[in-house]
PDB file of C-alpha atoms in Angstrom:
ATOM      1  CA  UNK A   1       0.000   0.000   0.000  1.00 45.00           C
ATOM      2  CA  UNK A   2       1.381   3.505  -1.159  1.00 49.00           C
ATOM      3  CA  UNK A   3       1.610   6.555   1.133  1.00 47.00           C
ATOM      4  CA  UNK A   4      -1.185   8.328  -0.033  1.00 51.00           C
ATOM      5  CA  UNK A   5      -3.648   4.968  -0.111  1.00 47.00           C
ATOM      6  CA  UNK A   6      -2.596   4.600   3.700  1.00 46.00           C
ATOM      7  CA  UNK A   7      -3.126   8.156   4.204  1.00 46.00           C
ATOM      8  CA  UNK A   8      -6.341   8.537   2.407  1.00 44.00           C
ATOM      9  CA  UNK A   9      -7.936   5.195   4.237  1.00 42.00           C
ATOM     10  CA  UNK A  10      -6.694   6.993   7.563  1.00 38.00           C
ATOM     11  CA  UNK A  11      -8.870  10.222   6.270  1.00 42.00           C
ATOM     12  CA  UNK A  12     -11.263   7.764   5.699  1.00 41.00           C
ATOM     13  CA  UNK A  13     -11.510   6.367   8.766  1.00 42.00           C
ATOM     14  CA  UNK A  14     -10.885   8.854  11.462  1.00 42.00           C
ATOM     15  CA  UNK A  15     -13.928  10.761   9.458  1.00 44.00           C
ATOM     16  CA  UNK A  16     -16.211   7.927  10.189  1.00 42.00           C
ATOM     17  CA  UNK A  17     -15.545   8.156  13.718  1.00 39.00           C
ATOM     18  CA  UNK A  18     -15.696  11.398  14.291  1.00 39.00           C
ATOM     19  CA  UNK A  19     -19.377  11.193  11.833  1.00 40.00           C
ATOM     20  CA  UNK A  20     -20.577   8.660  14.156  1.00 37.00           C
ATOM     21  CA  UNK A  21     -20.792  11.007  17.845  1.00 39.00           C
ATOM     22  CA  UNK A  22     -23.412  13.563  16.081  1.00 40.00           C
ATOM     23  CA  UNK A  23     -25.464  10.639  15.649  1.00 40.00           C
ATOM     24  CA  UNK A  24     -24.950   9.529  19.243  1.00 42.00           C
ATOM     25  CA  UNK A  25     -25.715  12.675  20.537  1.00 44.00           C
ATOM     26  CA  UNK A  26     -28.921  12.964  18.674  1.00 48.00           C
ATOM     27  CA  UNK A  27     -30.246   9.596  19.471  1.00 54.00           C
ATOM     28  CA  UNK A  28     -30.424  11.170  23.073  1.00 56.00           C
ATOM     29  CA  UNK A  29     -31.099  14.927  22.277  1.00 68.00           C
ATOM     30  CA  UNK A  30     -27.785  15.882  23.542  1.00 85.00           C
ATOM     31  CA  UNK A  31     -28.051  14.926  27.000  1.00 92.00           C
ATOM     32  CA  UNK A  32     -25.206  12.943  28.626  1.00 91.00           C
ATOM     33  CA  UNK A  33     -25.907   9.959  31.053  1.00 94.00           C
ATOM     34  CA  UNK A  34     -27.891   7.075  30.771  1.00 95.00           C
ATOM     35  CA  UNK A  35     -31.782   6.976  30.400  1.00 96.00           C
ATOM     36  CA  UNK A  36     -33.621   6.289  33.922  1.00 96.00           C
ATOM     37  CA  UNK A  37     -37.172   7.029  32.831  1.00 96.00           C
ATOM     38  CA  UNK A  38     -39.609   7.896  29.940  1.00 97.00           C
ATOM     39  CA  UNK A  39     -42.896   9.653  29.791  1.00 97.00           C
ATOM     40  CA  UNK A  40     -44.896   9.264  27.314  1.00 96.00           C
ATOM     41  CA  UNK A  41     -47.342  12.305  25.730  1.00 93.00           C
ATOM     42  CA  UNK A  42     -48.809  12.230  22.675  1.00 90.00           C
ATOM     43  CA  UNK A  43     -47.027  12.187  19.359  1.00 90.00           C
ATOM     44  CA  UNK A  44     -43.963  12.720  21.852  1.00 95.00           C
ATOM     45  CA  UNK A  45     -42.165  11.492  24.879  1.00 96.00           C
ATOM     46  CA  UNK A  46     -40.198  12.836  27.506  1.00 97.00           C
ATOM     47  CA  UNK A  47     -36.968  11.169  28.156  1.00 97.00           C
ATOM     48  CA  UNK A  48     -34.821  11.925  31.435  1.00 97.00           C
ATOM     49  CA  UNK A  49     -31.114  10.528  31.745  1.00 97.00           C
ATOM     50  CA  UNK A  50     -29.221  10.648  35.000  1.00 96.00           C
ATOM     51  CA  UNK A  51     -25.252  10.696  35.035  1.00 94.00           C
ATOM     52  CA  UNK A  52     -22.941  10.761  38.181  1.00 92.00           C
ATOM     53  CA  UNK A  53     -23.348  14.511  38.929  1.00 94.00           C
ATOM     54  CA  UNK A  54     -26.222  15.668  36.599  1.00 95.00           C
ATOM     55  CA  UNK A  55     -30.232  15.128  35.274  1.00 97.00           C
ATOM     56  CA  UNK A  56     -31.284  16.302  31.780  1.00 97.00           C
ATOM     57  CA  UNK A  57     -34.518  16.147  30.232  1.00 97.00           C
ATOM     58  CA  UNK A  58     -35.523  16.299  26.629  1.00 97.00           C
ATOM     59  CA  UNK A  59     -39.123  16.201  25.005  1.00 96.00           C
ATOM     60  CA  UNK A  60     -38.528  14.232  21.830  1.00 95.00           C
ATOM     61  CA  UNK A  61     -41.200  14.671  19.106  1.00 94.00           C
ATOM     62  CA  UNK A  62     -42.385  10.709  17.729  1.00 93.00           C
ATOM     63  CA  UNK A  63     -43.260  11.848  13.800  1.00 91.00           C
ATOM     64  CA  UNK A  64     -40.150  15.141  13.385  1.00 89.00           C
ATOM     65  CA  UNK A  65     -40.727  17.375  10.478  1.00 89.00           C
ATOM     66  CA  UNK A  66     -43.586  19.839  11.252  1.00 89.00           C
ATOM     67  CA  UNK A  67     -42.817  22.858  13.891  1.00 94.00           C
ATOM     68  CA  UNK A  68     -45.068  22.021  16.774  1.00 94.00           C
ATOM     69  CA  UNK A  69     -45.081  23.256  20.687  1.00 95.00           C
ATOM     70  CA  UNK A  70     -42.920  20.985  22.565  1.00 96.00           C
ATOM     71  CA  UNK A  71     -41.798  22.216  26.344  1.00 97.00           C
ATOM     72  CA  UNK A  72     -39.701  20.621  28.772  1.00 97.00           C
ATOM     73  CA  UNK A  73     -38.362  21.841  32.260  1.00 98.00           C
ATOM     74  CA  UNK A  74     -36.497  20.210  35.348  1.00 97.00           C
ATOM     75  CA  UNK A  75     -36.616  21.234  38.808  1.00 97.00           C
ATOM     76  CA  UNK A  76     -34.075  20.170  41.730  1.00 96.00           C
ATOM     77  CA  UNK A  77     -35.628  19.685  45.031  1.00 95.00           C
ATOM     78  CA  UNK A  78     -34.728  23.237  46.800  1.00 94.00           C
ATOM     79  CA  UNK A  79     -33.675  24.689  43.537  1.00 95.00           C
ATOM     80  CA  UNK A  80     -36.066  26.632  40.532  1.00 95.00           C
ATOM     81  CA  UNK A  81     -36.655  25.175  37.555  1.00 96.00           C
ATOM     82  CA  UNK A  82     -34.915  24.935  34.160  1.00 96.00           C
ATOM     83  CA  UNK A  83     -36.505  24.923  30.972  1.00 97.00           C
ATOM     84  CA  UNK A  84     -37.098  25.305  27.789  1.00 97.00           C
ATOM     85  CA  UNK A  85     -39.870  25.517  25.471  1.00 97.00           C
ATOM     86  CA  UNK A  86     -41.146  26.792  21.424  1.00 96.00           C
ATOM     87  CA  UNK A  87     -42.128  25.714  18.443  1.00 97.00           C
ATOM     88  CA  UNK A  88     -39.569  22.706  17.239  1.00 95.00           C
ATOM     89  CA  UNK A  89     -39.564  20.016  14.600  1.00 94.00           C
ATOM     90  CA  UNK A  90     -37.518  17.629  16.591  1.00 94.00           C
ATOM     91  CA  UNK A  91     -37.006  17.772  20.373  1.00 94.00           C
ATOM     92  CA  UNK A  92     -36.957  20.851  23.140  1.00 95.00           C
ATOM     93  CA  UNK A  93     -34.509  20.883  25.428  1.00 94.00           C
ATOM     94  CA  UNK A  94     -32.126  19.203  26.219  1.00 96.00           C
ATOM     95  CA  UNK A  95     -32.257  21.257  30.220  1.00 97.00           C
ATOM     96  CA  UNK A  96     -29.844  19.743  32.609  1.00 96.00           C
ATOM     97  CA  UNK A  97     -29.887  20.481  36.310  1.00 96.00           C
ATOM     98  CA  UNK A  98     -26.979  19.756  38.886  1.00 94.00           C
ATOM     99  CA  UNK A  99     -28.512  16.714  41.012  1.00 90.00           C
ATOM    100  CA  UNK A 100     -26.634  15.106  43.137  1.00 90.00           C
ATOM    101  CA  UNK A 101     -28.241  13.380  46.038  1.00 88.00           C
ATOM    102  CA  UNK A 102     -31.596  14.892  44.868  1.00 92.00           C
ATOM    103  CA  UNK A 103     -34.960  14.261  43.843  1.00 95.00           C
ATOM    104  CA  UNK A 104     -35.703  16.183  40.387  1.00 97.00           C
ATOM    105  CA  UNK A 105     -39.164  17.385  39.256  1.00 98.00           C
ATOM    106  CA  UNK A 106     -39.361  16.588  35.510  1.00 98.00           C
ATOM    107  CA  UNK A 107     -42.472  18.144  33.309  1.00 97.00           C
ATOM    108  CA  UNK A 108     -43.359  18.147  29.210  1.00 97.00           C
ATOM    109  CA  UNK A 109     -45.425  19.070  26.984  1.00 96.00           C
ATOM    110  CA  UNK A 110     -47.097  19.698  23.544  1.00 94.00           C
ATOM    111  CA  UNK A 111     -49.705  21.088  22.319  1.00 91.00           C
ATOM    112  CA  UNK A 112     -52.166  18.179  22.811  1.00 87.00           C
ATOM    113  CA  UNK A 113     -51.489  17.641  26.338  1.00 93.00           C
ATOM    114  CA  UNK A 114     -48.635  17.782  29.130  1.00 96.00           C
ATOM    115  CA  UNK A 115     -46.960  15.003  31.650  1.00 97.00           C
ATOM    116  CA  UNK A 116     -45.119  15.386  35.443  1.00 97.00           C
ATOM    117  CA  UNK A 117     -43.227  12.861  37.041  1.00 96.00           C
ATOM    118  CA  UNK A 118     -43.828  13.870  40.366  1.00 96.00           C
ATOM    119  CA  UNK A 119     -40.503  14.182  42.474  1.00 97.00           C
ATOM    120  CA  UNK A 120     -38.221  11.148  41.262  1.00 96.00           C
ATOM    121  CA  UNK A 121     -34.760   9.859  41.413  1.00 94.00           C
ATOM    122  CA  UNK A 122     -34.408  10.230  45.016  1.00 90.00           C
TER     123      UNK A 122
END
């Protein structure tokens, strides 16, 4: 194999590893940790992921493509809320809250209806 094969097929191949994290990060709306609980709306969910330090919530819509309301906020016990909310094709959010040792507050919505988790991860 010539220099500039090896080269190119390195190109190649650090390319599809650095193509494959914006698909990660999509597949959870950006938030890092691993996902501890769903809730479902309709046409939408809300997912909420939990790392060592952290909880972030993102309301993900089920059918993308048409601009839509979609909210989501998160609330540490003790603390005020974070949120975020408009008119998105995808997914609002993703709102992450510092959390450790407490319960978070999770709420989302669209335009047909809204969903709260009540106080969780304790």
């Amino acid at each position: 194999m010539s220099l500039g094969v090896f080269g190119a097929a390195l190109w190649l191949a650090v390319g599809g590893v650095f193509a494959a994290a914006p698909r990660a990060a999509a597949a959870t709306g950006g938030c890092p940790g691993e996902l501890v609980r769903t809730l479902s709306l309709p046409d939408a969910e809300v997912r909420v992921y939990k790392s060592r330090t952290q909880v972030c919530a993102v309301t993900v819509a089920l059918h993308p493509g048409a601009r839509r309301h979609l909210a989501v906020s998160v609330q540490p016990r003790g603390g005020v809320p974070v949120g975020d909310a408009g008119q998105f094709t995808r997914y609002a959010g993703p709102v992450t809250v510092a959390a450790i040792n407490r319960c978070v507050y999770v709420k989302g919505g669209v335009v047909a209806g809204t969903v709260e988790s009540g106080w969780i991860l304790c």
